Short mmCIF file of C-alpha atoms in Angstrom, two decimals:
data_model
loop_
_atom_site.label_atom_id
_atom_site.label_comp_id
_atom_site.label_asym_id
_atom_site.label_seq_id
_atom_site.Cartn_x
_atom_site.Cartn_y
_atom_site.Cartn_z
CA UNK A 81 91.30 95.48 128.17
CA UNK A 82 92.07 98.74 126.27
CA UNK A 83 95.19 98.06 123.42
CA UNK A 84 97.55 100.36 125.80
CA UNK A 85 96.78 98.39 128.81
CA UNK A 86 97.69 95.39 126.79
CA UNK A 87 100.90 96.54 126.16
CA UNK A 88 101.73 98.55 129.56
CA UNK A 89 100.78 94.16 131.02
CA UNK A 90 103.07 92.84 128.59
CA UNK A 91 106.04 94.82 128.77
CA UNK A 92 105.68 94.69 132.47
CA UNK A 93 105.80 91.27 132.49
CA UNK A 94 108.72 91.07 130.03
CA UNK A 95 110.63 93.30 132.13
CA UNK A 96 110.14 91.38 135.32
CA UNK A 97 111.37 88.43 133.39
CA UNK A 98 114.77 90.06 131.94
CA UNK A 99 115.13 90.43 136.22
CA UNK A 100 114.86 87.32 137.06
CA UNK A 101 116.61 83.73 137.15
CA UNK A 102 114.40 80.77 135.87
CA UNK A 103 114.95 77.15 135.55
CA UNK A 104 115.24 76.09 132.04
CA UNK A 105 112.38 74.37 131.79
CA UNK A 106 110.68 77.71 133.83
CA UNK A 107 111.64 79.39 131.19
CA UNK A 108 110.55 77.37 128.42
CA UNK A 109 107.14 77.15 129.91
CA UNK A 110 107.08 81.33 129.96
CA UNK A 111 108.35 81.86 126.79
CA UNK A 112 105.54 79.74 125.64
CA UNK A 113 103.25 81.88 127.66
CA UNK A 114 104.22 85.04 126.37
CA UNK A 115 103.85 84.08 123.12
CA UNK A 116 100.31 82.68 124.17
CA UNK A 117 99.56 86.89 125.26
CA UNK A 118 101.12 88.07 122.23
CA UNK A 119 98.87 86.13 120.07
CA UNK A 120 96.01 87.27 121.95
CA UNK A 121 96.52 90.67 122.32
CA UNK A 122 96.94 90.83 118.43
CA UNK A 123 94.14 89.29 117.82
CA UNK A 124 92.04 91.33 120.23
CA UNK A 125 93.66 94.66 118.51
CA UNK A 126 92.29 93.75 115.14
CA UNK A 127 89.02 92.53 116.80
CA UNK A 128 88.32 95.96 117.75
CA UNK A 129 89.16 97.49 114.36
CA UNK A 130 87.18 94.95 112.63
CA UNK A 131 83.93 95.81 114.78
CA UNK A 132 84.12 99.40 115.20
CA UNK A 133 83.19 99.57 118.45
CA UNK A 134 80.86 103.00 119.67
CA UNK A 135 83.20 103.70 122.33
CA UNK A 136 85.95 104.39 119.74
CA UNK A 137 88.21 107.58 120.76
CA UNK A 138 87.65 108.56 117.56
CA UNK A 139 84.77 110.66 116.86
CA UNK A 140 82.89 110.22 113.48
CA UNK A 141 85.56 106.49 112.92
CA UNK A 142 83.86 104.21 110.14
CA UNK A 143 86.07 101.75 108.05
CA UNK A 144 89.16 103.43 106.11
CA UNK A 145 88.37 106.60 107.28
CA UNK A 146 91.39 108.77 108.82
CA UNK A 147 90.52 108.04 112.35
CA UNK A 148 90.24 104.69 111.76
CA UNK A 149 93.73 104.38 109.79
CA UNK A 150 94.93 106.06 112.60
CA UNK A 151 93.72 104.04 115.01
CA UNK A 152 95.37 101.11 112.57
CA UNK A 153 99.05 102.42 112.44
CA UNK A 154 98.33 102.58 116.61
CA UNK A 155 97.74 99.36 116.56
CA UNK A 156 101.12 98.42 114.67
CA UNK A 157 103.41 99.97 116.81
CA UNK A 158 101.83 98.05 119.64
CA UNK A 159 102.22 95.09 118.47
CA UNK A 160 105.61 96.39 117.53
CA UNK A 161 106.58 96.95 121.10
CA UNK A 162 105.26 93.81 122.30
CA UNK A 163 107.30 91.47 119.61
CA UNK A 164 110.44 93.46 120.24
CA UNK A 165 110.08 92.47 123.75
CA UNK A 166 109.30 89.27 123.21
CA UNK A 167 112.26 88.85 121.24
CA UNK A 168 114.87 90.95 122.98
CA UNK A 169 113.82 91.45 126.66
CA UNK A 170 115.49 88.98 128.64
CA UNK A 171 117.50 86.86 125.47
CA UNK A 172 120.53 85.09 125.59
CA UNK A 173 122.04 86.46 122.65
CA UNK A 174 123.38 83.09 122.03
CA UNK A 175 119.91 81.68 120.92
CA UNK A 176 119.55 84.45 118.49
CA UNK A 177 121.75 83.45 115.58
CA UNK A 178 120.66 79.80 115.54
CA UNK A 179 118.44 78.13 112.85
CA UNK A 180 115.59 79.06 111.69
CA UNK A 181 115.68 82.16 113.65
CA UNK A 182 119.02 83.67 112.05
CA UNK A 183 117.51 83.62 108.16
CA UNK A 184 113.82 84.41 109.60
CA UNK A 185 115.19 87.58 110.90
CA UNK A 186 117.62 88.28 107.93
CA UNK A 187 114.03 88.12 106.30
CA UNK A 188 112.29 90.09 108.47
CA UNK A 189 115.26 92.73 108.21
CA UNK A 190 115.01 93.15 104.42
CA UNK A 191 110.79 93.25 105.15
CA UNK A 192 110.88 96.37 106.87
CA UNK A 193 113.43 98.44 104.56
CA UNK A 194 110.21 97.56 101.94
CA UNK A 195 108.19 98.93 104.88
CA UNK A 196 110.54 102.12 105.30
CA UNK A 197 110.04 103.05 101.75
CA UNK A 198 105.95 102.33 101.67
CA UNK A 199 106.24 104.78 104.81
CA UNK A 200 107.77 107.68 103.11
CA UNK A 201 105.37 107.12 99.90
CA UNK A 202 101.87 106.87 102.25
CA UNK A 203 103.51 110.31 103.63
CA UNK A 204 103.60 111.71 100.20
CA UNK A 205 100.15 110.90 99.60
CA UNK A 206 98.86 112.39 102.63
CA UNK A 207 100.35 115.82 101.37
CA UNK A 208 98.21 115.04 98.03
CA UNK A 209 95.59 114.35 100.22
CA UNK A 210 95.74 117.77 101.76
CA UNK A 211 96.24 119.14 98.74
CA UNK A 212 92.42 117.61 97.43
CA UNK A 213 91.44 119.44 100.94
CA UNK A 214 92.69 123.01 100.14
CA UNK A 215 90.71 122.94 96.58
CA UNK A 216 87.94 121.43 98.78
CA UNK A 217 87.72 124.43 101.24
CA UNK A 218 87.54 127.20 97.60
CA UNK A 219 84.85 125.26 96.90
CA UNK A 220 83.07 125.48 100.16
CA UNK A 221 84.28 128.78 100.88
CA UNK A 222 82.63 130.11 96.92
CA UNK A 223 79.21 128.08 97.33
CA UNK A 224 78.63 128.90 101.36
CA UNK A 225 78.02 132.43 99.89
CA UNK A 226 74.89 134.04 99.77
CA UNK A 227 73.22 134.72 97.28
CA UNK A 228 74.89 131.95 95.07
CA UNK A 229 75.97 134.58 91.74
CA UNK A 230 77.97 133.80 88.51
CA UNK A 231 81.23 134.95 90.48
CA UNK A 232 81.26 132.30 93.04
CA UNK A 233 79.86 129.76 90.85
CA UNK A 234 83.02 130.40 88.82
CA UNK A 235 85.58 130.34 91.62
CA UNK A 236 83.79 126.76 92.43
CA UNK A 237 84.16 125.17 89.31
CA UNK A 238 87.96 126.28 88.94
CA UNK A 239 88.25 124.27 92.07
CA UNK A 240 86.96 121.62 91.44
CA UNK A 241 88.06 120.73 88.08
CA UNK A 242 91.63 119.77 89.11
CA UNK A 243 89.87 118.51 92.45
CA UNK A 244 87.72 116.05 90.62
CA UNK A 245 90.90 115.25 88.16
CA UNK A 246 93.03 114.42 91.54
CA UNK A 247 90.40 112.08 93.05
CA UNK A 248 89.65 109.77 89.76
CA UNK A 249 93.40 110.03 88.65
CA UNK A 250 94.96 106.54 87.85
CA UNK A 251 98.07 106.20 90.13
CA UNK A 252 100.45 105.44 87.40
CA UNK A 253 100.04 108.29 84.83
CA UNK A 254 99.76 110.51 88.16
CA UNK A 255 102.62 109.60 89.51
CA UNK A 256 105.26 107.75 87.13
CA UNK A 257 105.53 110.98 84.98
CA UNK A 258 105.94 113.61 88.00
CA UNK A 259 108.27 112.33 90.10
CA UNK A 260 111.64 111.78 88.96
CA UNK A 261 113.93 110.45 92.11
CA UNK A 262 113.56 108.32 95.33
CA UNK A 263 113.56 109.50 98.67
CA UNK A 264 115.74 106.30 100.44
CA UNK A 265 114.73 105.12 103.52
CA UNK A 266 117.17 106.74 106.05
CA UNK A 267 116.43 109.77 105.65
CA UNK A 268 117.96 111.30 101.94
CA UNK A 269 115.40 113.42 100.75
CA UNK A 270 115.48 114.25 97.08
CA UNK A 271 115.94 117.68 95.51
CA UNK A 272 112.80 118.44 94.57
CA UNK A 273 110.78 118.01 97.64
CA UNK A 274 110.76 121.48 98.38
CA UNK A 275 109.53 124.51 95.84
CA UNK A 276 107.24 127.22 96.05
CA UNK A 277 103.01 126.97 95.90
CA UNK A 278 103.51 127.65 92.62
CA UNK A 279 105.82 125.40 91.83
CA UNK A 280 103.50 122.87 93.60
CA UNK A 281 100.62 123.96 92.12
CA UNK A 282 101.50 123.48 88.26
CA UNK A 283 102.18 120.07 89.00
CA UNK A 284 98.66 119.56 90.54
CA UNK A 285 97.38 118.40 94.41
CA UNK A 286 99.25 114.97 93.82
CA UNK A 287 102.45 116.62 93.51
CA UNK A 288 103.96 115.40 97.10
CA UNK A 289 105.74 118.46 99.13
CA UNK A 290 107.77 116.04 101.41
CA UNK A 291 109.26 112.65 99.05
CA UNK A 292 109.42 111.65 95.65
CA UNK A 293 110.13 108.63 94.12
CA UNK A 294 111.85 106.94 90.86
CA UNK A 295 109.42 106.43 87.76
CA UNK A 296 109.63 102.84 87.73
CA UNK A 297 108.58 102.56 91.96
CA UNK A 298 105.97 100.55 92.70
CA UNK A 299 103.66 100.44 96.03
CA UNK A 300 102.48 97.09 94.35
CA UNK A 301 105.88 95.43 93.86
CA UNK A 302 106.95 96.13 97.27
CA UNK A 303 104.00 94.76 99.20
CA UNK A 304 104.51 91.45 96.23
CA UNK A 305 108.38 91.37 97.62
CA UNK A 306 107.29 91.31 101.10
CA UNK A 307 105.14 88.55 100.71
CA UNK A 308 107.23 86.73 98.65
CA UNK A 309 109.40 84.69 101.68
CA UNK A 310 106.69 85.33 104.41
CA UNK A 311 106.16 81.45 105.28
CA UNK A 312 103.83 79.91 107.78
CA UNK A 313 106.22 78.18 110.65
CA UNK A 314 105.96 74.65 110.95
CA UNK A 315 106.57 71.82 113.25
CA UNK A 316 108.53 72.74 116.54
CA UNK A 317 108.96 76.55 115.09
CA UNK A 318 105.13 77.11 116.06
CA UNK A 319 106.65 77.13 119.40
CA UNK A 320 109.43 79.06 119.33
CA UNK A 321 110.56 82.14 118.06
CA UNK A 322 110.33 82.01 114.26
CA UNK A 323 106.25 81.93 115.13
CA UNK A 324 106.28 85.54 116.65
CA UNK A 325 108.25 86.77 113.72
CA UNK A 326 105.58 85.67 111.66
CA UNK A 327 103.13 86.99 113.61
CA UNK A 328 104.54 90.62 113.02
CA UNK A 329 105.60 89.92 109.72
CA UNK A 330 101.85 89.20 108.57
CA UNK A 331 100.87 92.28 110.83
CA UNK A 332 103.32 94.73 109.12
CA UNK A 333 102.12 93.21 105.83
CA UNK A 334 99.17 93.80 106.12
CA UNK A 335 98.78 97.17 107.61
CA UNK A 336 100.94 98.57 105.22
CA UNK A 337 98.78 97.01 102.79
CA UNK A 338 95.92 98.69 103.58
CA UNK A 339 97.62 102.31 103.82
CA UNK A 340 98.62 101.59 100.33
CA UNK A 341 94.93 100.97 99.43
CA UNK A 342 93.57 104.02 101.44
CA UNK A 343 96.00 106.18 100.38
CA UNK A 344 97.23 107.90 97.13
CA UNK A 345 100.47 105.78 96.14
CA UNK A 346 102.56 105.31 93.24
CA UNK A 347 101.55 102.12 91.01
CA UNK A 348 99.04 99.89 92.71
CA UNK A 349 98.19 97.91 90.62
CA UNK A 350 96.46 94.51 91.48
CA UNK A 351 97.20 95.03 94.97
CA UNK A 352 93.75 93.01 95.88
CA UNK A 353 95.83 89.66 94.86
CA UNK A 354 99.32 89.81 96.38
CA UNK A 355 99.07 88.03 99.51
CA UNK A 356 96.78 85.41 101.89
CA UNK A 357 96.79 84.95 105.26
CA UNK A 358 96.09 81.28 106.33
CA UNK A 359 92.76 81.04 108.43
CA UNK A 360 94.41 78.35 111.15
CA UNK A 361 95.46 80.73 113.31
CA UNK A 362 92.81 83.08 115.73
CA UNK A 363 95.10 85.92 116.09
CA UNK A 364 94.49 86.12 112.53
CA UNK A 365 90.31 86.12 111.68
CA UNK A 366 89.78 89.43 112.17
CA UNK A 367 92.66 90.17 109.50
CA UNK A 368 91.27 88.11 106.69
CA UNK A 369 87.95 89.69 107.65
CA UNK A 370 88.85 93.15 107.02
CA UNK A 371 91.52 91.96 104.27
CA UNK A 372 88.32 90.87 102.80
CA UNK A 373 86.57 93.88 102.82
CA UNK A 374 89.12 96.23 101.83
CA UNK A 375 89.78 93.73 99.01
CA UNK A 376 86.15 93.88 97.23
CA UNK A 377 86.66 97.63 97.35
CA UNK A 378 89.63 97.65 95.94
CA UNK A 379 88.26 95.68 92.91
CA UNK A 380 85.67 98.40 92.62
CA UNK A 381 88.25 101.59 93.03
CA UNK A 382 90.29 100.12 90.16
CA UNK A 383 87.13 99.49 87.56
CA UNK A 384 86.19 103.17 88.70
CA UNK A 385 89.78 104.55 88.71
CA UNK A 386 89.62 106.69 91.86
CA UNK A 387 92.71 107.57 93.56
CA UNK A 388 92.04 105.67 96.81
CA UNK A 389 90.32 103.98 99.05
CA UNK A 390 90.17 106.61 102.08
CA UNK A 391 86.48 107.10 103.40
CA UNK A 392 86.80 111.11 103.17
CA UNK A 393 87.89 110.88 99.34
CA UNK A 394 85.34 108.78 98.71
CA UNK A 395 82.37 110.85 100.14
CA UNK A 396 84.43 114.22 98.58
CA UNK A 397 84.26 112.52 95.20
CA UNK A 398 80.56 112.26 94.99
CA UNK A 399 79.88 115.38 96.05
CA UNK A 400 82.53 116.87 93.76
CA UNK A 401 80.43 115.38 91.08
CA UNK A 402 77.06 116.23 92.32
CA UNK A 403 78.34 120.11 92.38
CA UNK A 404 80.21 120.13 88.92
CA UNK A 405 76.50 119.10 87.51
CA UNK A 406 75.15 122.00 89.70
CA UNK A 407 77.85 124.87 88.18
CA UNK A 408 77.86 123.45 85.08
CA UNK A 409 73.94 123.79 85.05
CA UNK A 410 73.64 127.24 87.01
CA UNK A 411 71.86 130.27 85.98
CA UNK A 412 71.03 133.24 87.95
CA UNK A 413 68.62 132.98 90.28
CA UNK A 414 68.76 129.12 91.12
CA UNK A 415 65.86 127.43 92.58
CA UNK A 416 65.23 127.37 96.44
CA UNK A 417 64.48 123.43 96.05
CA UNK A 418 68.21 123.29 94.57
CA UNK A 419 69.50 126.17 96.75
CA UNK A 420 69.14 123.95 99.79
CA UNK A 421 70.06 120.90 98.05
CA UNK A 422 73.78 122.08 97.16
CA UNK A 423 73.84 124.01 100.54
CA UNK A 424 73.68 120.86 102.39
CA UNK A 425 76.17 118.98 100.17
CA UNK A 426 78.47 121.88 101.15
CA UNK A 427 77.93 121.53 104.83
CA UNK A 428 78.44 118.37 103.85
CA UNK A 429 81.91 118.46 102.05
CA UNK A 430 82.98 121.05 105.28
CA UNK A 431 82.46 118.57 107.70
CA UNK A 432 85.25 116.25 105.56
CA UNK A 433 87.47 119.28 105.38
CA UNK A 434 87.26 119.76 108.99
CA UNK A 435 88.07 116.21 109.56
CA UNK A 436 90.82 115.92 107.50
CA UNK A 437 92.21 119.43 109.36
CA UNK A 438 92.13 117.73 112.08
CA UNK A 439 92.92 114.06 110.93
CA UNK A 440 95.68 113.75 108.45
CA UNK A 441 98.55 115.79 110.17
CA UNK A 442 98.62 113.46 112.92
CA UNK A 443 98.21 110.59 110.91
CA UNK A 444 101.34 111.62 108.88
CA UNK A 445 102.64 112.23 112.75
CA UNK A 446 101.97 108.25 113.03
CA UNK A 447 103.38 106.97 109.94
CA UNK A 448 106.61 109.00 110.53
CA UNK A 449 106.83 107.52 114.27
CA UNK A 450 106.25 104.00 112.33
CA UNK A 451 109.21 104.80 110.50
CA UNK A 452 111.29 105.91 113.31
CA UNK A 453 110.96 103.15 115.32
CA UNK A 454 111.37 100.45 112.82
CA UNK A 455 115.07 102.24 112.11
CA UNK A 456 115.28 101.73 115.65
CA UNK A 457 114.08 98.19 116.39
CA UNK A 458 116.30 97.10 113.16
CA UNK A 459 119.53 98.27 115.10
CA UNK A 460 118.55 97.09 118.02
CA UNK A 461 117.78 93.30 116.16
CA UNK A 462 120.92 94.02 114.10
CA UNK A 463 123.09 94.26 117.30
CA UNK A 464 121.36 91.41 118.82
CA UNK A 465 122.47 89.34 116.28
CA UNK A 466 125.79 90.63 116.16
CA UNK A 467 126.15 90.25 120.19
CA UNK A 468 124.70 86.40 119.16
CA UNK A 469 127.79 85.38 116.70
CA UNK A 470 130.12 87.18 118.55
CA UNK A 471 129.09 85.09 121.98
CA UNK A 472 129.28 81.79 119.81
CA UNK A 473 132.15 79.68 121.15
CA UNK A 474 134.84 79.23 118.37
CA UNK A 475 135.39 75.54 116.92
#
């Protein structure tokens, strides 16, 4: 069953049950139930992100491509929906405030500020991102030309100088020395965001147009800080509440984990190490599987120094370098054998243009409905747990 029929079941179900009066022991047994589907359809969701499947809705998807980070955050705020649900839909805000449940929450609560933040900084590095793809497109738009001459060879390699310089930068002397304040998570937006191209352009394609952040913020340290109180539930809380908290905890975790990987952030470093997910559970294989593979690249992007770990970049940077050797070698008239050997690695660095056109807007579309809705679900929690002390009988 697709991910959105999951979800359109679940909700249903949760929905029918706010409705209705059940026995106590009724309701114990559907609580347990639900939590049964919410496990499973988590599990399934990362199941199909783990294998790729042909069928994917997302033409040209491999692993930490755009599509398929896209197709990642989707999966998020599904699960999203369906733990909200699970813990609102239907409560007795009585039950709320009681131990473990009141501190797990408190928890989870200071979790997704860390996850607010990590939101606005993966937004800022999609705008370097599309940045890399506007130097990208001078160098297409120069070597596409024919015949290949001295002029366009020139226009190429002022491209991609600072393009290649963007792609192998290291993330803290990119960003720690450009950006000077912190967008906070509710919505303050520094001074500096705006600015002409110009403006923009002196500071280079990693210079974000829509956040910036203190010197001393680190991608790194918040993922660490979220990790730091996520503990596996135990006893009689694998049955109850605290276990789908978890659940969505280690979800959030570790999809913002991975956008921090795949995408240009400030300070990340050692992010392979800073959390493990236990292997008990079967919502959670297909996790460790693709924490696992995202976590041997990782080890290789920071021995090579690129800037991420986002398919596109990665295919851009070897062409980038494949090209500098070609204009840095040119003379008038090429060879035909080389001729057609750069023209196809032009096609081929158009074709990552065009899917970042296409791509990375809506994925920044994603990330800011991510955002949106967690400011929303943490009100809606926050009240919940108000409503829960205030229905507390005094004694």
């Amino acid at each position: 069953m697709p991910a959105t029929e999951h979800q359109q079941s679940f909700l249903g179900r949760i929905s029918i049950r706010r409705n209705q009066v059940i026995a106590m022991d009724g309701n114990h047994e559907q609580e347990l139930e639900d939590l049964e589907l919410f496990q499973r359809h988590t599990g399934d969701r990362f199941a199909d992100l783990l294998s790729l499947p042909d069928d994917s809705p997302f033409p040209g998807e491999t692993f930490l491509s755009i599509s398929w980070l896209r197709k990642l955050v989707d999966v998020l705020l599904c699960c999203e929906a369906e733990f909200k649900a699970l813990l609102i839909m239907g409560r007795d805000p009585s039950q709320i405030p009681k131990p473990p449940l009141d501190r797990l929450l408190i928890d989870f609560m200071e979790r997704t500020v860390k996850v607010l933040d990590i939101c606005n900084a993966v937004s800022g590095g999609v705008d370097s991102i599309r940045q890399c793809q506007k130097l990208a497109e001078i160098v297409v738009s120069a070597l596409e030309q024919k015949p290949i001459g001295d002029g366009q060879v020139k226009r190429a390699r002022k491209a991609l100088g600072p393009l290649m310089s963007a792609l192998t930068t290291d993330d803290k002397e990119n960003n720690h020395s450009r950006y000077a304040e912190r967008t906070w998570s509710f919505g303050r937006r520094g001074s500096n965001s705006g600015g002409n191209h110009k403006d923009r352009a002196t500071h280079g394609p990693f210079r974000s147009s829509s956040m910036v952040v203190a010197k001393n913020w680190s991608a790194a340290k918040q993922i660490q800080s979220m990790c730091s109180n996520l503990t596996v539930p135990r006893g009689g809380e694998t049955t109850g509440l605290a276990q789908p908290v978890y659940i969505m905890s280690t979800v959030m975790v570790f999809v913002v984990w991975a956008l921090v990987a795949a995408i240009p952030c400030q300070e990340r470093s050692g992010l392979s190490t800073h959390f493990q997910i236990p292997k008990q559970f079967g919502w959670a294989h297909s996790i460790i599987g693709m924490q696992e593979k995202i976590g041997e690249e990782w080890k290789k992007k920071e021995k090579k120094g690129s800037a991420g770990l986002l398919e596109e970049m990665q295919r851009m940077e070897k062409l980038g370098q494949s090209l500098i050797e070609f204009v840095d070698g040119f003379q008038f008239p090429a060879e035909a054998e080389k001729l057609e050997e750069v023209a196809a690695q032009v096609a081929e660095l158009a074709e990552i243009c065009q899917r970042m056109e296409e791509g990375l807007i809506p994925l920044q579309q994603q990330i800011r409905e991510l955002f949106h809705r967690i400011v929303r679900s943490r009100t809606e929690i926050l009240d919940l747990l108000d409503n829960g002390k205030a229905s507390q009988p005094i004694i």
